[in-house]
mmCIF file of C-alpha atoms in Angstrom:
data_model
loop_
_atom_site.group_PDB
_atom_site.id
_atom_site.type_symbol
_atom_site.label_atom_id
_atom_site.label_comp_id
_atom_site.label_asym_id
_atom_site.label_seq_id
_atom_site.Cartn_x
_atom_site.Cartn_y
_atom_site.Cartn_z
ATOM 1 C CA MET A 1 22.820 53.394 63.963
ATOM 2 C CA ASN A 2 26.545 53.894 63.789
ATOM 3 C CA GLU A 3 28.826 54.005 66.823
ATOM 4 C CA LYS A 4 28.723 57.803 67.195
ATOM 5 C CA GLU A 5 24.944 57.905 66.858
ATOM 6 C CA VAL A 6 24.592 55.350 69.678
ATOM 7 C CA LEU A 7 26.922 57.365 71.910
ATOM 8 C CA LEU A 8 25.239 60.642 71.034
ATOM 9 C CA GLN A 9 21.824 59.119 71.790
ATOM 10 C CA ALA A 10 23.096 57.976 75.215
ATOM 11 C CA CYS A 11 24.286 61.532 75.920
ATOM 12 C CA PHE A 12 20.969 63.073 74.798
ATOM 13 C CA SER A 13 19.084 60.617 76.997
ATOM 14 C CA TYR A 14 21.252 61.487 79.999
ATOM 15 C CA VAL A 15 20.822 65.249 79.560
ATOM 16 C CA ASN A 16 17.087 65.049 78.816
ATOM 17 C CA LYS A 17 16.550 63.049 82.039
ATOM 18 C CA ARG A 18 18.452 65.720 83.985
ATOM 19 C CA ILE A 19 16.390 68.496 82.404
ATOM 20 C CA ALA A 20 13.122 66.688 83.181
ATOM 21 C CA SER A 21 14.272 66.125 86.768
ATOM 22 C CA TYR A 22 15.162 69.788 87.305
ATOM 23 C CA LYS A 23 11.887 70.958 85.754
ATOM 24 C CA GLY A 24 9.955 68.561 87.996
ATOM 25 C CA GLU A 25 11.826 69.790 91.054
ATOM 26 C CA ILE A 26 11.181 73.432 90.111
ATOM 27 C CA ASP A 27 7.454 72.733 89.709
ATOM 28 C CA THR A 28 7.332 71.003 93.115
ATOM 29 C CA ILE A 29 9.127 73.904 94.800
ATOM 30 C CA LYS A 30 6.794 76.455 93.178
ATOM 31 C CA GLU A 31 3.783 74.477 94.427
ATOM 32 C CA SER A 32 5.269 74.430 97.939
ATOM 33 C CA ILE A 33 5.847 78.183 97.861
ATOM 34 C CA GLU A 34 2.262 78.774 96.742
ATOM 35 C CA ALA A 35 0.943 76.447 99.456
ATOM 36 C CA ASN A 36 3.004 78.274 102.080
ATOM 37 C CA ASP A 37 1.741 81.636 100.840
ATOM 38 C CA LYS A 38 -1.888 80.501 101.084
ATOM 39 C CA SER A 39 -1.556 78.944 104.537
ATOM 40 C CA ASN A 40 0.477 81.798 106.022
ATOM 41 C CA ASP A 41 -1.509 84.917 106.801
ATOM 42 C CA MET A 42 1.360 86.148 108.969
ATOM 43 C CA ASP A 43 4.386 88.012 107.657
ATOM 44 C CA ASP A 44 6.570 84.977 108.327
ATOM 45 C CA ASP A 45 8.431 83.934 105.161
ATOM 46 C CA SER A 46 11.115 81.879 106.907
ATOM 47 C CA GLY A 47 9.829 78.653 105.319
ATOM 48 C CA ASN A 48 9.939 80.180 101.876
ATOM 49 C CA GLY A 49 13.553 81.337 102.189
ATOM 50 C CA LYS A 50 14.933 77.806 101.830
ATOM 51 C CA LEU A 51 12.461 77.063 99.062
ATOM 52 C CA PHE A 52 13.576 80.143 97.121
ATOM 53 C CA ASN A 53 17.213 79.064 97.529
ATOM 54 C CA ASP A 54 16.334 75.576 96.253
ATOM 55 C CA LEU A 55 14.400 77.113 93.379
ATOM 56 C CA GLU A 56 17.408 79.235 92.416
ATOM 57 C CA LYS A 57 19.789 76.248 92.594
ATOM 58 C CA ASN A 58 17.527 74.101 90.431
ATOM 59 C CA ALA A 59 17.058 76.932 87.930
ATOM 60 C CA GLN A 60 20.859 77.216 87.668
ATOM 61 C CA HIS A 61 21.209 73.445 87.181
ATOM 62 C CA LEU A 62 18.476 73.567 84.530
ATOM 63 C CA SER A 63 20.311 76.360 82.721
ATOM 64 C CA GLU A 64 23.565 74.379 82.751
ATOM 65 C CA ALA A 65 21.806 71.239 81.497
ATOM 66 C CA THR A 66 20.204 73.238 78.690
ATOM 67 C CA LYS A 67 23.637 74.563 77.669
ATOM 68 C CA THR A 68 24.913 70.971 77.696
ATOM 69 C CA LEU A 69 22.046 69.986 75.406
ATOM 70 C CA ASP A 70 23.015 72.834 73.063
ATOM 71 C CA THR A 71 26.586 71.476 72.969
ATOM 72 C CA LEU A 72 25.304 68.025 71.998
ATOM 73 C CA LYS A 73 23.273 69.527 69.169
ATOM 74 C CA LEU A 74 26.530 70.798 67.625
ATOM 75 C CA ILE A 75 27.795 67.232 67.107
ATOM 76 C CA ASN A 76 27.430 65.756 63.632
ATOM 77 C CA PRO A 77 27.690 61.964 64.062
ATOM 78 C CA LYS A 78 28.678 61.543 60.394
ATOM 79 C CA LYS A 79 31.626 63.962 60.592
ATOM 80 C CA LYS A 80 35.104 62.500 60.592
ATOM 81 C CA SER A 81 38.126 64.483 61.650
ATOM 82 C CA GLU A 82 41.824 63.816 61.750
ATOM 83 C CA GLY A 83 42.342 65.691 65.010
ATOM 84 C CA VAL A 84 40.466 65.310 68.275
ATOM 85 C CA SER A 85 37.442 67.637 68.338
ATOM 86 C CA LEU A 86 33.853 67.773 69.579
ATOM 87 C CA GLY A 87 32.148 64.518 68.598
ATOM 88 C CA SER A 88 35.346 62.500 68.110
ATOM 89 C CA ILE A 89 35.718 58.955 69.336
ATOM 90 C CA VAL A 90 39.288 58.681 70.579
ATOM 91 C CA LYS A 91 40.788 55.254 71.168
ATOM 92 C CA THR A 92 43.930 55.415 73.279
ATOM 93 C CA SER A 93 46.222 52.756 74.662
ATOM 94 C CA LYS A 94 44.283 52.968 77.969
ATOM 95 C CA ASN A 95 40.655 53.996 77.222
ATOM 96 C CA THR A 96 38.203 54.972 74.523
ATOM 97 C CA PHE A 97 36.706 58.450 74.880
ATOM 98 C CA PHE A 98 33.693 60.125 73.327
ATOM 99 C CA MET A 99 34.398 63.840 73.127
ATOM 100 C CA ALA A 100 30.992 65.308 73.952
ATOM 101 C CA ILE A 101 29.933 65.908 77.552
ATOM 102 C CA SER A 102 31.203 64.715 80.903
ATOM 103 C CA ILE A 103 28.954 61.796 81.797
ATOM 104 C CA GLY A 104 31.483 59.132 82.679
ATOM 105 C CA ALA A 105 31.124 55.538 81.509
ATOM 106 C CA ILE A 106 28.972 54.725 78.501
ATOM 107 C CA ASP A 107 28.661 51.017 77.810
ATOM 108 C CA THR A 108 27.425 49.817 74.425
ATOM 109 C CA GLU A 109 27.248 46.371 72.895
ATOM 110 C CA GLU A 110 30.490 47.025 71.008
ATOM 111 C CA ASN A 111 32.672 48.786 73.561
ATOM 112 C CA ASN A 112 33.052 50.752 76.779
ATOM 113 C CA TYR A 113 33.570 54.489 76.468
ATOM 114 C CA PHE A 114 34.078 57.496 78.685
ATOM 115 C CA GLY A 115 31.996 60.527 77.776
ATOM 116 C CA ILE A 116 34.152 63.569 78.433
ATOM 117 C CA SER A 117 33.929 67.266 77.676
ATOM 118 C CA LEU A 118 36.550 69.142 75.705
ATOM 119 C CA LEU A 119 36.587 71.551 78.656
ATOM 120 C CA SER A 120 37.566 68.831 81.154
ATOM 121 C CA PRO A 121 41.246 68.496 82.092
ATOM 122 C CA ILE A 122 41.764 65.379 79.959
ATOM 123 C CA GLY A 123 39.629 66.872 77.193
ATOM 124 C CA GLN A 124 41.926 69.889 77.084
ATOM 125 C CA LEU A 125 44.942 67.590 76.750
ATOM 126 C CA LEU A 126 43.333 65.568 73.936
ATOM 127 C CA LYS A 127 41.916 68.517 71.982
ATOM 128 C CA GLY A 128 43.574 68.859 68.578
ATOM 129 C CA LYS A 129 45.809 65.792 69.012
ATOM 130 C CA MET A 130 46.341 63.335 66.152
ATOM 131 C CA VAL A 131 46.830 59.579 65.856
ATOM 132 C CA GLY A 132 50.261 58.711 67.263
ATOM 133 C CA ASP A 133 50.316 61.631 69.725
ATOM 134 C CA THR A 134 50.559 60.932 73.448
ATOM 135 C CA ILE A 135 49.217 62.709 76.511
ATOM 136 C CA THR A 136 49.923 62.170 80.191
ATOM 137 C CA PHE A 137 47.026 62.469 82.603
ATOM 138 C CA ASN A 138 47.122 61.444 86.281
ATOM 139 C CA GLU A 139 50.542 59.900 85.719
ATOM 140 C CA ASN A 140 49.126 57.650 82.965
ATOM 141 C CA THR A 141 50.412 57.977 79.417
ATOM 142 C CA HIS A 142 47.781 57.568 76.704
ATOM 143 C CA GLU A 143 48.865 57.003 73.113
ATOM 144 C CA ILE A 144 46.183 57.934 70.580
ATOM 145 C CA LEU A 145 45.613 54.868 68.435
ATOM 146 C CA GLU A 146 42.530 55.881 66.471
ATOM 147 C CA ILE A 147 40.231 58.884 65.977
ATOM 148 C CA LYS A 148 36.776 58.438 64.465
#
């Protein structure tokens, strides 16, 4: 596997674990709601109110994670571009970034990377930049040394 494929696989693994976790949580909450409904003959749904809120939150998180997965599917690990775009590996004078999703540090055998989204503040600054360009983020100046 090439460098981008390794990074992309790490991102897919991260998102798939999140999706599985949210689905598991949703299933557990649904079981709890059903158990409460069966054990409660009264018209008291106060216990279910919190469960419904948790269900809604997890459904929202699941939706966001699914959208993140869709973003990853747009990345072609064999594509090379001159400017920073989705799927680019951007080596700067300070860090090396993988322009995909915001997952923080990704450590491989070859290097340490930061997985960031193009929608993040630093992603917005890097988007479309070329080798030799500089950006300033959090009072740190990053010179773009290489784009893969």
